[in-house]
Amino acid sequence: MSTVSDFVIQRLKDWSVSRVFGFPGDGIGAFDGALGRAEREGEGLKYIRPTHEELCALMATAHAKFTGEVGVCVATSSPGGFHLINGLYDAKMDNQPVVAIVGQQGLASLGTFNQQESNLERTFADVAVYVQTIVSPQQAQAVIDTAFRTARTRLQPAVIILPHDVQAMEMQEPGREHWVSRSSAVAPSTSITPPESDLVRAAGILNAGKKVALLVGHGANGATDDVLKVAELTGAGIITALRGKQVVPSDVPYHTQQLGLLGSRPSLTMMKECDTLLLLGTNYPYGEFLPESGQARAIQVDLKPEQMGLRYPTEVNLWGDVKATLAALIPHLETKTDLSWQDSLSAAMRDWEDEVAAQAQVEYEKLNPRLVFHELNKRLPPQAIVTCDAGTTADWYGHHIRLRRGMLGDLSGRLATMLAAMPYALAAKFAYPERSVICTIGDGAFQMLGMNELITIKKYMHSWDNPQLIILVAHNDDLTQVSWEMRTEDGNPLWETAQDVQTMDYAGYAELFGFKGIRVKTPEEVGAAWDAAFAHRGVTLIDAYVSKDVPPIPAHITREYALNTAKALIKGDPEEAQVIVDSAKALITEGVERVKDALHIGGSGKEGEKH
């Protein structure tokens, strides 16, 4: 007898799913049993079981980000389903197609306050673009297909709720009866292009621009050559959002990397001086770093129409796939002969790279975290995949990591949830087992659930063609990003009760699993640690004892940033002396003019207020 669960498994395969990230439980028990039968018969899905359902959802989201496929996660009823929610919000907020299959108690239990029975449709209503309980075998086909079609086209998570008794029911092929839908496992095309008239209008704006800027996000994945062609024709500079870092190779001289607190000064210059702005597959959220209203004529290209014209007033919104839209737009573009704008950005970027390198060489009382990332960047092998966590690792990743063509890198973007770097790294390793994967994570995030994933690594590493996986733990016994945000955003001193992270020997912990552990405490040890890690055909954890007082200084120090930090120190920040010393070192390295800007020397009245 073929059950509903057997059908669901086959339907997942029909949708080109080969791997699911799951955690078992009685609410999903019959489905788990079917997965086991299929595996024994050699016709199953690859089932990856990390140590927590939240990790399942984060891995499914990362799988979608790294492969462009639909990520799938599986969990039991109420507690398992609830644990999925953070990872599903990561998918929602970063526009990723994920399908979650969640168990439920039997149909007769619904609404009767039974154990582990809850209103899962209501629970998932906000996070998912489509939520549906399968209540009969004839309904299963349409629900599964709708979930996948919706996730792919809307770039959002969808949730299928599968009651325990329905899982084991005999599957029935849907017929022609009234109310019964017959569906197909055929993906709709998302290669959407706007009308020709809109393309002509957009081209006219770009052709008229003298200082064109491209802001490129993760939604432009797969369109690298098209983006570069547009920049070549229009003489544009290119900024990538943090999640779009992999779209444009770092060796493109007028690619000025990121914008804002994690960005470069040439990117800020580009936004301040451009007269034309083309946004490609990005929902960049920090409007304070975008051009002044009315300064630039703006065009946006995106598959998410509700997010167009949202961050900056646009003149033309092109609803479409970035690659397909640019391919249709390029024939309408004229070739710019004056490349002075682009050349000036390239020169500014060369100077900035020298400045970033100098920042990495500054010596502090403890190890400079910038140096650790700077030395990693120099050693990244071809096709490497780098993940970073929320917190200061994202700062150093943005400032120092340069992804060349073929490399991948990602993080939890708009949600910016802690601990995602570890499940992201594992999802990358499962998707690309032949590649070197480097996870960069802070000690606070590592302690949340990241440490657990060493167990998952130990369980599955034998299946990877290349078992090289490197984990960098930025070890400073502090929730550092929040510590700095308390100072710079709220003018509050560090609150040790909330911010301290219990210290431990992370390298020693890795060694308990048989992995290679390396402790790094001095600048002289950094390069050698990375060399040893990349020479090791296995798992390495680098325990880097870094300073927590190195300021994640943005490309442009605002008056508010400087004054709030001063307020925090005046109120009695316990790290006052070291923060002053280390901030001064960072500012001095960034140049006298920037020190003047931060302290408002030479500025007065209205001119000073502009800062």
Short mmCIF file of C-alpha atoms in Angstrom, two decimals, residues 296-525:
data_model
loop_
_atom_site.label_atom_id
_atom_site.label_comp_id
_atom_site.label_asym_id
_atom_site.label_seq_id
_atom_site.Cartn_x
_atom_site.Cartn_y
_atom_site.Cartn_z
CA ALA A 296 19.66 60.99 -8.37
CA ARG A 297 17.26 59.65 -10.95
CA ALA A 298 16.61 56.10 -9.81
CA ILE A 299 15.58 52.80 -11.41
CA GLN A 300 14.90 49.56 -9.59
CA VAL A 301 14.80 46.00 -10.92
CA ASP A 302 13.34 43.29 -8.71
CA LEU A 303 11.10 40.23 -8.60
CA LYS A 304 9.49 41.59 -5.41
CA PRO A 305 7.24 44.42 -6.64
CA GLU A 306 6.17 45.41 -3.12
CA GLN A 307 9.77 46.30 -2.30
CA MET A 308 10.36 48.59 -5.29
CA GLY A 309 10.52 52.33 -4.74
CA LEU A 310 10.49 51.67 -1.01
CA ARG A 311 13.95 52.85 0.09
CA TYR A 312 14.52 55.65 -2.41
CA PRO A 313 12.10 57.50 -4.72
CA THR A 314 12.41 55.73 -8.07
CA GLU A 315 11.46 57.05 -11.49
CA VAL A 316 11.11 53.64 -13.15
CA ASN A 317 10.34 50.31 -11.46
CA LEU A 318 11.11 47.26 -13.60
CA TRP A 319 9.30 44.21 -12.28
CA GLY A 320 11.40 41.31 -13.45
CA ASP A 321 14.27 38.90 -12.99
CA VAL A 322 17.54 40.84 -12.88
CA LYS A 323 19.37 38.71 -15.43
CA ALA A 324 16.52 38.58 -17.94
CA THR A 325 15.76 42.28 -17.49
CA LEU A 326 19.37 43.40 -17.95
CA ALA A 327 19.71 41.20 -21.04
CA ALA A 328 16.71 43.03 -22.53
CA LEU A 329 17.94 46.44 -21.35
CA ILE A 330 21.53 46.24 -22.61
CA PRO A 331 20.71 46.66 -26.35
CA HIS A 332 19.15 50.04 -25.51
CA LEU A 333 22.23 51.38 -23.69
CA GLU A 334 24.74 53.71 -25.28
CA THR A 335 28.48 53.35 -24.69
CA LYS A 336 29.92 56.11 -22.51
CA THR A 337 33.25 57.49 -23.71
CA ASP A 338 33.96 59.63 -20.66
CA LEU A 339 35.01 57.21 -17.92
CA SER A 340 36.42 59.80 -15.53
CA TRP A 341 33.73 59.04 -12.90
CA GLN A 342 34.45 55.32 -12.99
CA ASP A 343 38.22 55.93 -12.97
CA SER A 344 37.96 58.21 -9.94
CA LEU A 345 36.07 55.51 -8.03
CA SER A 346 38.70 52.93 -8.96
CA ALA A 347 41.45 55.21 -7.66
CA ALA A 348 39.53 55.87 -4.44
CA MET A 349 39.05 52.13 -3.96
CA ARG A 350 42.78 51.49 -4.31
CA ASP A 351 43.41 54.04 -1.56
CA TRP A 352 40.70 52.49 0.60
CA GLU A 353 42.22 49.02 0.27
CA ASP A 354 45.52 50.46 1.52
CA GLU A 355 43.66 51.98 4.46
CA VAL A 356 41.87 48.73 5.29
CA ALA A 357 45.17 46.87 5.18
CA ALA A 358 46.69 49.46 7.53
CA GLN A 359 43.74 49.04 9.90
CA ALA A 360 44.49 45.32 10.08
CA GLN A 361 48.09 45.97 11.10
CA VAL A 362 47.29 48.19 14.09
CA GLU A 363 48.42 46.50 17.30
CA TYR A 364 46.14 46.49 20.32
CA GLU A 365 46.50 45.11 23.82
CA LYS A 366 44.88 41.92 22.50
CA LEU A 367 44.79 40.52 18.97
CA ASN A 368 43.29 42.78 16.29
CA PRO A 369 40.25 40.93 14.85
CA ARG A 370 40.72 42.76 11.57
CA LEU A 371 44.10 41.07 11.12
CA VAL A 372 42.52 37.62 11.43
CA PHE A 373 40.07 38.37 8.59
CA HIS A 374 42.69 40.20 6.53
CA GLU A 375 45.02 37.19 6.62
CA LEU A 376 42.13 34.83 5.82
CA ASN A 377 41.29 36.89 2.76
CA LYS A 378 44.86 36.58 1.44
CA ARG A 379 44.58 32.78 1.58
CA LEU A 380 41.06 32.07 0.28
CA PRO A 381 41.32 29.21 -2.22
CA PRO A 382 39.40 29.18 -5.51
CA GLN A 383 35.70 28.30 -5.14
CA ALA A 384 35.83 28.94 -1.37
CA ILE A 385 32.59 29.54 0.54
CA VAL A 386 32.63 31.93 3.50
CA THR A 387 29.83 32.38 6.02
CA CYS A 388 29.70 35.02 8.72
CA ASP A 389 27.50 35.64 11.69
CA ALA A 390 25.52 38.62 12.92
CA GLY A 391 27.74 40.83 15.05
CA THR A 392 31.24 42.12 14.56
CA THR A 393 32.16 39.17 12.36
CA ALA A 394 29.82 40.77 9.79
CA ASP A 395 31.77 44.04 10.13
CA TRP A 396 35.10 42.37 9.52
CA TYR A 397 33.65 40.21 6.74
CA GLY A 398 32.36 43.31 4.99
CA HIS A 399 35.55 45.31 5.47
CA HIS A 400 38.15 42.64 4.70
CA ILE A 401 36.79 39.66 2.75
CA ARG A 402 36.99 39.94 -1.04
CA LEU A 403 35.13 37.25 -2.96
CA ARG A 404 36.60 36.46 -6.34
CA ARG A 405 34.64 34.99 -9.24
CA GLY A 406 33.29 31.57 -8.33
CA MET A 407 33.45 32.13 -4.58
CA LEU A 408 30.32 32.26 -2.44
CA GLY A 409 29.52 34.04 0.80
CA ASP A 410 26.39 34.66 2.81
CA LEU A 411 24.81 35.38 6.17
CA SER A 412 21.46 36.05 7.80
CA GLY A 413 20.70 39.42 6.25
CA ARG A 414 17.62 41.41 7.22
CA LEU A 415 16.82 39.19 10.21
CA ALA A 416 20.50 39.14 11.26
CA THR A 417 19.94 36.28 13.64
CA MET A 418 22.87 35.08 15.70
CA LEU A 419 24.34 31.57 15.22
CA ALA A 420 23.34 31.28 11.53
CA ALA A 421 26.97 31.09 10.34
CA MET A 422 27.32 27.49 11.54
CA PRO A 423 24.21 25.96 9.92
CA TYR A 424 24.94 28.06 6.83
CA ALA A 425 28.44 26.57 6.64
CA LEU A 426 27.10 23.03 6.97
CA ALA A 427 24.41 23.60 4.34
CA ALA A 428 27.12 24.93 2.01
CA LYS A 429 29.24 21.87 2.69
CA PHE A 430 26.37 19.49 1.93
CA ALA A 431 25.58 21.36 -1.28
CA TYR A 432 29.22 21.64 -2.39
CA PRO A 433 31.14 18.85 -0.60
CA GLU A 434 34.20 19.35 -2.78
CA ARG A 435 34.72 22.99 -1.77
CA SER A 436 36.54 24.55 1.15
CA VAL A 437 34.06 26.17 3.56
CA ILE A 438 35.05 28.75 6.16
CA CYS A 439 32.67 29.71 8.98
CA THR A 440 33.40 32.94 10.87
CA ILE A 441 31.47 33.32 14.10
CA GLY A 442 31.68 35.16 17.42
CA ASP A 443 31.96 33.31 20.71
CA GLY A 444 28.49 34.47 21.83
CA ALA A 445 26.83 33.07 18.71
CA PHE A 446 28.96 29.94 18.88
CA GLN A 447 27.66 29.26 22.38
CA MET A 448 24.02 29.68 21.36
CA LEU A 449 23.71 26.61 19.13
CA GLY A 450 26.86 26.78 17.04
CA MET A 451 28.81 24.50 19.35
CA ASN A 452 26.17 21.79 18.88
CA GLU A 453 26.93 21.63 15.20
CA LEU A 454 30.37 20.14 15.82
CA ILE A 455 28.29 17.04 16.63
CA THR A 456 26.58 17.26 13.23
CA ILE A 457 29.92 17.77 11.50
CA LYS A 458 31.34 14.70 13.22
CA LYS A 459 28.33 12.67 12.10
CA TYR A 460 28.41 13.62 8.41
CA MET A 461 31.95 14.67 7.49
CA HIS A 462 32.78 11.20 6.15
CA SER A 463 30.31 11.83 3.30
CA TRP A 464 32.10 14.94 2.01
CA ASP A 465 34.49 14.57 -0.93
CA ASN A 466 36.70 17.21 0.64
CA PRO A 467 36.33 17.20 4.44
CA GLN A 468 38.00 20.59 4.82
CA LEU A 469 35.82 22.85 6.97
CA ILE A 470 37.37 25.69 8.95
CA ILE A 471 35.63 27.40 11.85
CA LEU A 472 36.97 30.72 13.11
CA VAL A 473 35.71 31.63 16.57
CA ALA A 474 36.30 35.31 17.43
CA HIS A 475 36.96 34.78 21.13
CA ASN A 476 36.64 37.96 23.21
CA ASP A 477 34.23 36.91 25.99
CA ASP A 478 31.77 39.64 25.00
CA LEU A 479 28.66 40.21 22.89
CA THR A 480 30.72 42.83 21.11
CA GLN A 481 28.38 44.19 18.46
CA VAL A 482 25.70 44.91 21.04
CA SER A 483 28.29 46.41 23.37
CA TRP A 484 29.24 48.91 20.68
CA GLU A 485 25.62 49.53 19.75
CA MET A 486 24.88 50.39 23.38
CA ARG A 487 27.61 53.02 23.21
CA THR A 488 27.12 54.43 19.72
CA GLU A 489 23.33 54.27 19.38
CA ASP A 490 22.13 54.90 22.93
CA GLY A 491 25.07 56.54 24.71
CA ASN A 492 25.02 53.83 27.37
CA PRO A 493 28.07 52.28 28.99
CA LEU A 494 28.80 48.59 28.60
CA TRP A 495 26.60 46.47 30.90
CA GLU A 496 28.78 43.53 31.82
CA THR A 497 25.93 41.54 33.40
CA ALA A 498 24.25 41.22 30.00
CA GLN A 499 27.28 41.38 27.73
CA ASP A 500 29.86 39.06 29.25
CA VAL A 501 30.31 35.67 27.59
CA GLN A 502 31.65 32.85 29.75
CA THR A 503 35.10 32.01 28.49
CA MET A 504 36.12 28.49 27.53
CA ASP A 505 38.73 26.64 25.51
CA TYR A 506 37.02 26.40 22.10
CA ALA A 507 40.03 24.77 20.47
CA GLY A 508 40.07 22.18 23.23
CA TYR A 509 36.35 21.55 22.73
CA ALA A 510 36.98 20.89 19.02
CA GLU A 511 39.80 18.51 19.93
CA LEU A 512 37.32 16.40 21.93
CA PHE A 513 35.73 15.51 18.56
CA GLY A 514 39.08 14.64 17.00
CA PHE A 515 39.23 17.92 15.09
CA LYS A 516 42.26 20.14 14.76
CA GLY A 517 42.22 22.99 17.30
CA ILE A 518 44.49 26.02 16.97
CA ARG A 519 44.79 28.78 19.56
CA VAL A 520 45.85 32.21 18.30
CA LYS A 521 46.80 35.02 20.66
CA THR A 522 49.47 37.11 18.91
CA PRO A 523 49.74 38.75 15.47
CA GLU A 524 52.68 36.51 14.61
CA GLU A 525 50.50 33.41 14.98
#
